[in-house]
Coordinates of C-alpha atoms in Angstrom, one line a residue:
M1 CA 0.0 0.0 0.0
F2 CA 3.1 2.2 0.0
G3 CA 2.5 3.2 -3.6
A4 CA -1.1 4.1 -2.9
E5 CA -0.2 6.2 0.1
L6 CA 2.5 8.0 -1.9
V7 CA 0.4 8.8 -4.9
M8 CA -2.7 9.8 -2.9
S9 CA -0.6 12.0 -0.5
A10 CA 1.2 13.7 -3.3
S11 CA -2.1 14.4 -5.1
L12 CA -3.7 15.8 -1.9
G13 CA -0.6 18.0 -1.3
A14 CA -0.6 19.4 -4.8
I15 CA -4.4 20.1 -4.7
I16 CA -3.9 22.0 -1.4
V17 CA -1.2 24.2 -3.0
I18 CA -3.3 24.9 -6.1
F19 CA -6.4 25.5 -4.1
T20 CA -4.4 28.1 -2.0
F21 CA -3.4 29.9 -5.3
Y22 CA -7.0 29.9 -6.4
I23 CA -8.2 31.4 -3.1
F24 CA -5.6 34.1 -3.3
I25 CA -6.5 35.0 -6.9
Y26 CA -10.2 35.0 -6.1
F27 CA -10.0 37.4 -3.2
L28 CA -7.6 39.5 -5.3
D29 CA -9.9 39.8 -8.3
R30 CA -13.4 38.4 -7.3
S31 CA -13.7 36.9 -10.8
Q32 CA -16.8 34.8 -10.9
Y33 CA -15.3 32.0 -13.0
I34 CA -12.3 31.8 -10.7
G35 CA -14.7 31.6 -7.8
W36 CA -16.4 28.5 -9.3
L37 CA -13.1 26.9 -10.1
T38 CA -11.9 27.5 -6.6
I39 CA -15.0 25.8 -5.2
G40 CA -14.5 22.9 -7.7
W41 CA -10.9 22.3 -6.6
F42 CA -11.9 22.4 -3.0
M43 CA -14.6 19.8 -3.6
S44 CA -12.0 17.8 -5.5
F45 CA -9.7 17.9 -2.5
I46 CA -12.5 16.4 -0.3
S47 CA -13.3 13.7 -2.9
N48 CA -9.6 12.8 -3.1
F49 CA -9.3 12.8 0.7
F50 CA -12.1 10.2 1.0
R51 CA -10.6 8.2 -1.9
Y52 CA -7.3 8.3 0.1
I53 CA -9.0 6.8 3.1
I54 CA -10.6 4.1 1.0
E55 CA -7.3 3.1 -0.7
V56 CA -4.8 3.3 2.2
S57 CA -6.9 1.8 5.0
S58 CA -9.1 -1.2 5.5
Y59 CA -12.0 1.1 6.4
N60 CA -14.0 0.6 3.2
N61 CA -17.8 0.9 3.1
D62 CA -20.7 2.2 1.2
Y63 CA -20.8 5.5 3.0
L64 CA -17.2 6.4 2.0
L65 CA -17.9 5.5 -1.6
Y66 CA -21.1 7.6 -1.5
V67 CA -19.3 10.7 -0.1
N68 CA -16.4 10.2 -2.6
G69 CA -18.8 10.0 -5.6
L70 CA -21.0 12.9 -4.3
F71 CA -18.0 15.3 -4.0
Y72 CA -16.6 14.0 -7.3
I73 CA -19.8 15.0 -9.1
I74 CA -20.1 18.4 -7.3
S75 CA -16.4 19.3 -8.0
N76 CA -16.8 18.6 -11.7
L77 CA -20.1 20.5 -11.9
C78 CA -18.4 23.6 -10.3
I79 CA -15.4 23.3 -12.6
F80 CA -17.7 23.0 -15.6
K81 CA -19.7 26.0 -14.6
G82 CA -16.5 28.0 -14.2
T83 CA -15.4 26.9 -17.7
L84 CA -18.8 28.0 -19.1
L85 CA -18.5 31.4 -17.4
H86 CA -14.9 31.7 -18.8
V87 CA -16.2 31.3 -22.4
N88 CA -19.2 33.6 -21.6
M89 CA -21.9 31.0 -21.7
K90 CA -24.7 30.4 -19.2
P91 CA -24.9 27.0 -17.6
P92 CA -27.8 24.9 -19.1
K93 CA -30.8 24.3 -16.9
W94 CA -30.4 20.6 -17.0
L95 CA -26.9 20.7 -15.5
I96 CA -28.0 20.9 -11.9
S97 CA -31.0 18.6 -12.3
G98 CA -28.8 16.1 -14.2
G99 CA -26.2 16.2 -11.4
L100 CA -28.9 15.6 -8.8
V101 CA -30.2 12.6 -10.8
F102 CA -26.8 11.0 -10.8
I103 CA -26.3 11.7 -7.1
L104 CA -29.6 10.0 -6.6
N105 CA -28.4 7.2 -8.7
I106 CA -25.4 6.7 -6.3
I107 CA -27.8 6.7 -3.3
I108 CA -30.0 4.1 -5.0
G109 CA -27.1 2.0 -6.1
L110 CA -25.4 1.9 -2.7
F111 CA -28.3 1.8 -0.3
I112 CA -31.1 0.0 -2.2
L113 CA -29.8 -2.1 -5.0
H114 CA -26.3 -2.6 -3.8
V115 CA -24.8 -2.4 -7.3
Q116 CA -21.7 -0.3 -6.6
V117 CA -20.1 -0.9 -10.0
L118 CA -23.2 0.3 -11.9
S119 CA -23.4 3.4 -9.8
I120 CA -19.7 4.2 -10.3
I121 CA -20.0 3.7 -14.1
A122 CA -23.1 6.0 -14.2
T123 CA -21.2 8.7 -12.2
L124 CA -18.1 8.5 -14.4
F125 CA -20.3 8.7 -17.5
F126 CA -22.0 11.8 -16.3
V127 CA -18.7 13.4 -15.3
G128 CA -17.2 12.3 -18.6
V129 CA -19.9 14.0 -20.6
I130 CA -19.5 17.4 -18.9
R131 CA -15.7 17.2 -19.1
F132 CA -15.9 16.4 -22.8
W133 CA -18.3 19.3 -23.4
A134 CA -16.0 21.7 -21.5
G135 CA -13.1 20.6 -23.7
I136 CA -15.1 21.2 -26.9
L137 CA -16.2 24.6 -25.7
L138 CA -12.6 25.7 -25.0
L139 CA -11.4 24.3 -28.4
K140 CA -14.2 26.2 -30.2
S141 CA -13.8 29.4 -28.3
S142 CA -13.1 32.4 -30.6
T143 CA -10.3 33.6 -28.2
R144 CA -8.6 30.3 -28.2
G145 CA -4.8 30.5 -27.6
S146 CA -2.1 27.9 -26.9
I147 CA -3.1 27.6 -23.2
Q148 CA -6.8 27.3 -24.0
Y149 CA -6.0 24.7 -26.6
C150 CA -4.1 22.5 -24.1
L151 CA -6.9 23.0 -21.5
G152 CA -9.5 21.8 -24.1
W153 CA -7.5 18.6 -24.8
S154 CA -6.9 18.0 -21.1
F155 CA -10.6 18.1 -20.5
I156 CA -11.2 15.6 -23.3
L157 CA -8.5 13.3 -22.0
L158 CA -9.9 13.5 -18.5
S159 CA -13.4 12.8 -19.8
T160 CA -12.3 9.1 -20.2
N161 CA -11.9 9.0 -16.4
F162 CA -9.0 6.5 -16.8
G163 CA -7.8 7.3 -13.3
P164 CA -11.0 6.4 -11.3
L165 CA -11.6 3.4 -13.7
S166 CA -8.1 2.1 -12.9
L167 CA -8.8 2.3 -9.1
T168 CA -12.1 0.4 -9.7
F169 CA -11.1 -2.3 -12.0
L170 CA -7.3 -2.8 -11.8
D171 CA -5.0 -4.2 -9.0
G172 CA -1.4 -3.8 -8.0
K173 CA 1.0 -1.1 -8.9
I174 CA -0.3 -0.5 -12.4
K175 CA -3.5 1.1 -11.1
F176 CA -1.6 3.6 -9.1
I177 CA 0.7 4.4 -12.0
I178 CA -2.3 5.1 -14.2
Y179 CA -4.0 7.0 -11.4
F180 CA -0.8 9.1 -11.0
A181 CA -0.8 10.0 -14.7
Y182 CA -4.5 10.9 -14.4
Q183 CA -3.8 13.2 -11.5
V184 CA -0.9 14.8 -13.4
V185 CA -3.3 15.7 -16.2
A186 CA -5.9 17.0 -13.7
L187 CA -3.4 19.1 -11.9
S188 CA -2.1 20.4 -15.2
L189 CA -5.6 21.5 -15.9
A190 CA -5.8 23.5 -12.7
I191 CA -2.4 25.1 -13.3
G192 CA -3.5 25.8 -16.9
F193 CA -6.4 27.8 -15.7
L194 CA -4.1 29.8 -13.4
M195 CA -1.8 30.5 -16.3
L196 CA -4.7 31.5 -18.5
Y197 CA -5.9 33.9 -15.8
I198 CA -2.4 35.4 -15.5
K199 CA -2.1 35.8 -19.3
Q200 CA -5.6 37.4 -19.6
T201 CA -4.9 39.7 -16.6
N202 CA -1.6 40.8 -18.2
E203 CA -3.4 41.4 -21.6
S204 CA -6.1 43.4 -19.7
Y205 CA -3.4 45.6 -18.0
K206 CA -1.8 46.2 -21.4
Q207 CA -5.2 47.2 -22.9
D208 CA -5.9 49.5 -20.0
E209 CA -2.5 51.1 -20.5
Q210 CA -3.2 51.6 -24.2
H211 CA -6.6 53.1 -23.4
I212 CA -5.0 55.5 -20.9
K213 CA -2.4 56.5 -23.5
Y214 CA -5.2 56.9 -26.1
F215 CA -7.5 59.0 -24.0
N216 CA -4.5 61.1 -22.8
I217 CA -4.5 62.7 -26.2
H218 CA -8.1 61.9 -27.5
D219 CA -11.5 63.2 -26.6
K220 CA -13.5 60.5 -24.9
L221 CA -16.8 61.5 -26.5
T222 CA -15.8 62.1 -30.1
G223 CA -12.5 60.2 -30.6
V224 CA -10.7 63.2 -32.1
Y225 CA -7.7 64.7 -30.5
N226 CA -8.1 66.7 -27.3
R227 CA -6.6 70.0 -26.1
D228 CA -3.7 68.3 -24.3
F229 CA -2.6 66.9 -27.7
Y230 CA -2.7 70.3 -29.2
E231 CA -0.5 71.7 -26.4
D232 CA 2.0 68.9 -27.0
I233 CA 2.1 69.0 -30.8
I234 CA 1.7 72.6 -31.8
Q235 CA 5.2 73.8 -31.0
H236 CA 6.8 70.8 -32.8
L237 CA 4.8 71.8 -35.9
V238 CA 5.8 75.5 -35.6
N239 CA 9.4 74.6 -35.3
N240 CA 9.3 72.3 -38.3
S241 CA 9.9 74.5 -41.4
E242 CA 8.3 71.8 -43.7
Q243 CA 5.0 72.4 -41.9
I244 CA 4.9 76.1 -42.7
P245 CA 2.6 77.7 -43.7
L246 CA 0.5 76.3 -40.8
A247 CA -3.2 77.1 -40.9
I248 CA -5.8 76.9 -38.1
I249 CA -9.6 76.6 -38.5
L250 CA -11.5 77.3 -35.3
C251 CA -15.2 76.2 -35.2
D252 CA -17.9 76.8 -32.7
V253 CA -21.1 74.7 -32.8
N254 CA -24.2 76.9 -32.9
G255 CA -27.2 76.1 -30.8
L256 CA -25.6 73.5 -28.5
K257 CA -26.8 75.2 -25.3
L258 CA -30.3 75.4 -26.6
I259 CA -30.2 71.7 -27.5
N260 CA -28.8 70.8 -24.1
D261 CA -31.5 72.9 -22.3
T262 CA -34.4 71.6 -24.4
L263 CA -33.6 68.1 -25.6
G264 CA -31.1 67.1 -23.0
H265 CA -27.3 66.6 -22.9
K266 CA -27.5 63.2 -24.6
Q267 CA -28.9 64.8 -27.7
G268 CA -26.3 67.6 -27.4
D269 CA -23.6 64.9 -27.2
E270 CA -24.9 63.3 -30.4
L271 CA -24.7 66.7 -32.1
I272 CA -21.1 67.1 -31.0
K273 CA -20.2 63.6 -32.3
K274 CA -21.9 64.4 -35.6
V275 CA -19.8 67.5 -36.0
A276 CA -16.6 65.7 -35.1
N277 CA -17.3 63.0 -37.7
L278 CA -18.1 65.6 -40.4
L279 CA -14.8 67.5 -39.8
A280 CA -12.8 64.2 -39.8
S281 CA -14.4 63.2 -43.1
I282 CA -13.8 66.5 -44.8
C283 CA -10.2 67.2 -43.6
R284 CA -7.2 65.7 -45.3
K285 CA -5.0 62.8 -44.1
D286 CA -2.4 65.0 -42.5
D287 CA -4.9 67.5 -40.9
L288 CA -5.5 67.2 -37.2
V289 CA -9.0 67.6 -35.7
V290 CA -9.0 68.7 -32.1
R291 CA -11.9 69.2 -29.7
W292 CA -11.0 72.5 -28.1
G293 CA -13.8 72.9 -25.6
G294 CA -17.4 72.0 -25.0
D295 CA -18.7 73.2 -28.3
E296 CA -15.5 74.2 -30.0
F297 CA -13.3 72.4 -32.5
L298 CA -9.9 73.3 -33.9
V299 CA -8.4 71.9 -37.1
I300 CA -4.6 72.1 -37.6
L301 CA -3.6 72.1 -41.3
P302 CA 0.1 71.7 -41.8
S303 CA 1.7 73.0 -45.1
T304 CA -1.5 74.8 -46.0
S305 CA -1.9 78.4 -47.2
N306 CA -4.6 80.7 -46.0
G307 CA -6.4 80.4 -49.3
N308 CA -6.5 76.6 -49.1
A309 CA -7.6 76.7 -45.5
K310 CA -10.5 79.0 -46.4
E311 CA -11.5 76.6 -49.2
I312 CA -11.6 73.8 -46.7
A313 CA -13.7 76.0 -44.4
T314 CA -16.1 76.6 -47.3
R315 CA -16.3 72.8 -47.8
V316 CA -17.2 72.4 -44.1
R317 CA -20.0 75.0 -44.4
A318 CA -21.3 73.3 -47.5
A319 CA -21.3 69.9 -45.8
L320 CA -23.1 71.3 -42.8
A321 CA -25.8 72.7 -45.1
L322 CA -26.4 69.3 -46.6
C323 CA -26.8 67.6 -43.2
P324 CA -30.4 66.7 -42.5
P325 CA -31.9 68.8 -39.6
E326 CA -32.1 65.9 -37.1
P327 CA -33.3 67.3 -34.8
I328 CA -32.1 70.8 -35.7
P329 CA -30.1 72.4 -38.6
L330 CA -26.4 71.9 -38.1
S331 CA -24.3 75.0 -38.3
M332 CA -21.0 76.4 -36.9
A333 CA -19.3 79.7 -36.7
I334 CA -15.9 79.3 -38.4
G335 CA -12.7 81.3 -38.2
V336 CA -9.5 80.9 -40.2
A337 CA -5.9 82.1 -39.7
T338 CA -2.5 81.1 -40.9
L339 CA 1.1 81.2 -39.6
T340 CA 3.2 82.1 -42.6
N341 CA 6.6 82.1 -41.1
Q342 CA 8.3 80.8 -38.0
G343 CA 8.9 84.2 -36.6
E344 CA 5.2 84.6 -35.9
S345 CA 3.6 83.6 -32.6
I346 CA 1.1 80.7 -32.8
E347 CA -0.9 82.4 -30.0
D348 CA -1.4 85.5 -32.2
V349 CA -2.5 83.2 -35.1
F350 CA -5.0 81.4 -32.8
N351 CA -6.3 84.8 -31.6
K352 CA -6.9 85.9 -35.2
A353 CA -8.8 82.7 -35.9
E354 CA -10.8 83.2 -32.8
E355 CA -11.7 86.8 -33.8
D356 CA -12.7 85.7 -37.2
M357 CA -14.9 83.0 -35.7
Y358 CA -16.6 85.4 -33.3
T359 CA -17.2 87.8 -36.2
D360 CA -18.9 85.0 -38.1
K361 CA -20.9 84.1 -35.0
L362 CA -22.2 87.7 -34.5
R363 CA -23.1 87.8 -38.2
E364 CA -25.1 84.6 -38.2
G365 CA -25.8 84.0 -34.5
N366 CA -29.4 85.3 -34.3
N367 CA -30.4 83.7 -37.6
T368 CA -29.0 80.4 -36.2
K369 CA -31.0 80.6 -33.0
L370 CA -34.1 81.5 -35.0
A371 CA -33.5 78.4 -37.1
V372 CA -33.0 76.3 -34.1
I373 CA -36.2 77.5 -32.3
N374 CA -38.2 77.1 -35.5
A375 CA -36.9 73.5 -35.9
L376 CA -37.9 72.8 -32.3
G377 CA -41.4 74.2 -33.1
Q378 CA -41.6 71.8 -36.0
L379 CA -40.4 69.0 -33.7
L380 CA -43.5 69.5 -31.6
F381 CA -45.6 68.7 -34.6
I382 CA -43.5 65.8 -35.8
K383 CA -43.6 64.1 -32.4
D384 CA -47.3 65.0 -32.1
Y385 CA -46.8 66.9 -28.8
E386 CA -48.9 69.7 -30.5
T387 CA -51.1 69.3 -33.5
K388 CA -50.6 71.7 -36.4
E389 CA -54.4 72.0 -36.7
H390 CA -54.6 73.3 -33.1
V391 CA -52.0 75.9 -33.7
D392 CA -53.5 77.0 -37.0
R393 CA -56.9 77.4 -35.3
L394 CA -55.4 79.4 -32.5
E395 CA -53.5 81.7 -34.9
S396 CA -56.7 82.2 -36.9
L397 CA -58.7 83.0 -33.7
V398 CA -56.0 85.4 -32.5
R399 CA -55.9 87.2 -35.9
E400 CA -59.7 87.5 -36.0
M401 CA -59.8 88.9 -32.4
G402 CA -57.0 91.4 -33.3
L403 CA -58.9 92.6 -36.3
Q404 CA -62.1 93.0 -34.3
L405 CA -60.2 95.0 -31.7
D406 CA -58.6 97.1 -34.5
L407 CA -55.1 96.3 -33.3
P408 CA -52.1 97.3 -35.4
E409 CA -50.8 94.6 -37.8
S410 CA -47.4 94.5 -36.1
L411 CA -49.1 93.6 -32.8
I412 CA -51.4 91.0 -34.4
K413 CA -48.3 89.3 -35.9
N414 CA -46.7 89.3 -32.5
Y415 CA -49.8 87.6 -31.0
C416 CA -49.9 85.1 -33.9
L417 CA -46.3 84.3 -33.1
V418 CA -47.3 83.7 -29.5
A419 CA -50.0 81.3 -30.7
K420 CA -47.5 79.5 -32.8
L421 CA -44.8 79.1 -30.1
H422 CA -46.8 79.3 -26.8
D423 CA -46.1 75.6 -26.1
I424 CA -42.5 75.5 -27.3
G425 CA -41.3 74.7 -23.8
K426 CA -43.1 71.3 -24.0
I427 CA -40.0 70.1 -25.9
T428 CA -38.2 70.0 -22.5
I429 CA -40.9 67.8 -20.9
P430 CA -40.4 64.0 -20.8
E431 CA -42.2 62.2 -23.6
Y432 CA -44.0 59.8 -21.3
I433 CA -45.7 62.7 -19.5
L434 CA -46.8 64.4 -22.7
R435 CA -48.2 61.2 -24.1
K436 CA -49.9 60.0 -21.0
Q437 CA -53.5 59.1 -21.7
G438 CA -54.9 59.4 -18.1
P439 CA -54.7 62.2 -15.6
L440 CA -51.2 63.2 -14.4
N441 CA -50.1 62.6 -10.8
S442 CA -48.9 65.5 -8.7
T443 CA -45.2 65.0 -9.6
E444 CA -46.0 64.8 -13.3
W445 CA -48.2 67.8 -13.1
E446 CA -45.5 69.9 -11.5
C447 CA -43.1 68.9 -14.2
M448 CA -45.7 69.7 -16.9
K449 CA -46.2 73.2 -15.5
K450 CA -42.5 74.0 -16.0
H451 CA -43.0 74.1 -19.8
A452 CA -44.1 77.8 -19.6
E453 CA -40.8 78.8 -18.0
S454 CA -38.8 76.7 -20.4
G455 CA -40.5 78.4 -23.3
Y456 CA -39.8 81.8 -21.8
R457 CA -36.1 81.0 -21.6
L458 CA -36.1 79.7 -25.2
A459 CA -37.8 82.9 -26.5
L460 CA -35.3 85.1 -24.6
S461 CA -32.4 83.4 -26.2
T462 CA -33.0 85.2 -29.5
S463 CA -33.9 88.8 -30.2
E464 CA -36.5 87.7 -32.8
F465 CA -38.6 86.2 -30.0
A466 CA -37.6 88.2 -27.0
S467 CA -40.7 90.4 -27.4
I468 CA -43.1 87.5 -26.9
A469 CA -41.2 85.8 -24.0
E470 CA -43.5 87.2 -21.3
A471 CA -46.6 86.2 -23.2
I472 CA -45.2 82.6 -23.4
L473 CA -44.4 82.7 -19.7
Y474 CA -47.8 83.8 -18.5
H475 CA -50.1 82.2 -21.1
H476 CA -51.3 79.7 -18.4
E477 CA -52.1 82.3 -15.7
H478 CA -55.9 82.5 -14.8
W479 CA -57.9 85.5 -13.9
D480 CA -58.9 83.8 -10.6
G481 CA -55.2 83.1 -9.7
N482 CA -55.4 79.3 -10.2
G483 CA -53.0 79.2 -13.1
Y484 CA -49.3 78.8 -13.3
P485 CA -46.3 79.3 -13.1
Q486 CA -46.7 82.2 -10.7
G487 CA -50.4 82.0 -9.7
L488 CA -51.1 85.6 -10.8
S489 CA -54.6 86.9 -10.9
G490 CA -56.6 89.7 -12.3
H491 CA -54.7 92.8 -13.5
D492 CA -51.4 91.4 -12.2
I493 CA -51.3 89.2 -15.2
P494 CA -49.2 91.1 -17.9

């Protein structure tokens, strides 16, 4: 029995060492698949411990065989589940029920029918199936590498259960030699998973390092270069005579604050990404697109004259005009300036581009805001927050009343504009509230009442609509004081 004791003791010692490593890694990383493998190897230790008692002592009965088989199945179920999690698969529902059936088979075989051999074969068959399946999954995995390849074939080799079969059907030293070879493969499997974890962790660290390096110089939202990159690269470009003349195009996205305030920052982010993609598609291979600030972009054009830079700016404007207004017309204020010799200051060139951009913004700013607000008004119709027929009827009624009261045409036009835009603030109200069929609850009603204030702020944002801002703010006030947003009454209502 010396050979049995040596092989079993060595196996138990090796499993304890490996289990210790698994415990350490699990508490370090809390990886779910490592957790299941850890439980599996712990159960394997218990199973091997009872097998050790059976082989090296004369104390051999049905209870020990039952416990050994029970933990053998549980350990392999846990290892199989860990393998499934590793390859991003959910364990099948039949797995647990199948395991319970085979455990029940052991109980029946040992305590009722007393057919130990049949129960052992059934147990080994079940374990063989799940091991073979685990091996196939690892071999078919899209991320398969050399370690995973070896693990897959180790599972397939272990699916034969040649070790437990040798203990059951062979005698003498040969059974312990075969069992020793079996344990070597099993322990290699455990070590292989540890090596695979270390390899994947190392690759993950490298990827994280690459991501950090990438986002050190790239904008996270748009993927174009960020301001830090500009600070790092600009002086190198200025000092390189081959890059002169060096042109700069500075762009400011129009209407972003209105979009953020009305449709939300998510829609504003989509607008920013659309602009970044457009600039990247129009600019040349050597041009550098930089997100300068919240709504500003800068394009660095090496070896580009001022005339060529203005041509590119014109192409940008043309591309913006062709973009579908989803949800608003896309436009930018654009400024261009060029560094023509290395004696100039790049800061002065940037300031010139900025001045040019602000001049463009002042020239087109109000028209842009007007276009944005008109687009938002159309969006109310498109999304059916407000029917066009309702607005048309209201405008017609306002005009008829104005004529009956002999009001000046300019004042009638103003009131018609109020009729058209009185509910523009509803664009800021959540869609589920606007579309709710039944009565609003108190929280929803408080939210709905804010549309008057939102419409007021929108109207104030452009001089074209500033004159009707108060009318939009107070259009839900009631003579008896039960209106909103301020609960004014009587002659206090403007």
